[in-house]
Amino acid sequence: MTYIFAHRGSSKDCPENTMAAFKKAFKDGADGIELDVQLSKDGVPVIIHDEKLDRTTNRKGYVVDYTYDELAELDAGSWFSKSFSKESVPSLQLFLEWIAPLPMLLNIELKNNIIEYNGLEEKVLQLLHHYGMMDRTVISSFNHYSLVKIRKMNGYVQTAPLYSSGLFEPWEYVKAVCSQSAHPNYKSLHPYIMKGFKTNNIPVRPYTVNSQKWMKYFFEWDTEAIITDYPILARELLNSLQPHSKSRFLQK
């Protein structure tokens, strides 16, 4: 059965990468949450997608130029709707405290392909270990050197390279970077590519799958997971195709 990951939370109903979006994803029946992690000026892992604050907060400049205390004071919700004006940039620790008791999976994307945050890998691993989340987390990144580093530091946690174009025999590339799964752009997953992943027993979690046509395609392939902005739509469609499916991964 295919797992449903909420892309930056339920990001079509709430401001992305905020606690409101994550809580909505849980309510919407998502099996897991995908989020993005960078480091603040004082080295705290924080959850935000862009390297700059301009698009999703009321401040300008780079995330790395602000301390965590400064980031926590920002308005990270009004850009989406005034009703979310109290949402701020959450720390990864705050998020893990919330998700740890819940029956949910986690995908952390390390946003270090543009700014190479020193120590990001170590700090993320330490927090996952502290909150007992190592066995239900996959770490992904467009920085594949970072994924190799993660595997050298911890041979247990699962990693997945993110990529957007058509790699030749991508299942072989996944093995080459010491990973166990792949997070490709959904449009690259033609049937012969899906068959290659299946044959090589490499789980695939495509991003960002928002149309019912593509959701159905991946459900029919029994893909490991999809990453979507519309977890509630994906859940309803999956339930219609597989009436006896269950919505929480611990029940599967």
C-alpha angles and dihedrals in degrees: 000000000000119000120222118224119192109228106232084339121294088333098173092060101034137026108283122259094012129122089248090059093047094049090048090052090056090049090048092059100254115164092210146004129236117205141163126240131199133159127258122225090269094048102261117145106240132183114241134118107215122063086225126059096218101096102044106026140046093252135071131224137053126321090230091061094063130070119234092253089055092047091049089059095055125104105242097169113051093077085067099036136334088239088071096051092122094059114109138183103284125216118236088241092057090050094048091051087057100043100038095083093043127090094245139121124227137216115191115193112202106219096207103115093099102027111033101216110206111230097008094125094050094048094049092049092049092053093046090052093047093053096041093243100125095101095052100041131090118195117212135179144162084229099081093181086064091055092052088050090051091053092050090052095044123014093190106059116087120242133192130190116230115218136165107198136062107280118195108250092346092190088068091050090052089056091046092060091048093249131137102209142023136234105196131168104271094235091065093061103095116170094262090052091049089050091051092052090048093049091051094044093238113150115228128206108182123202139245105004109172107147122083090226092061093039089056090048092056094041089054090051089051088233116191092245145330125224111218143166088220109056093159091055091047092049093051092049094047091049090051091052095040106027094183096052119123124223103221122068095223089061095052 
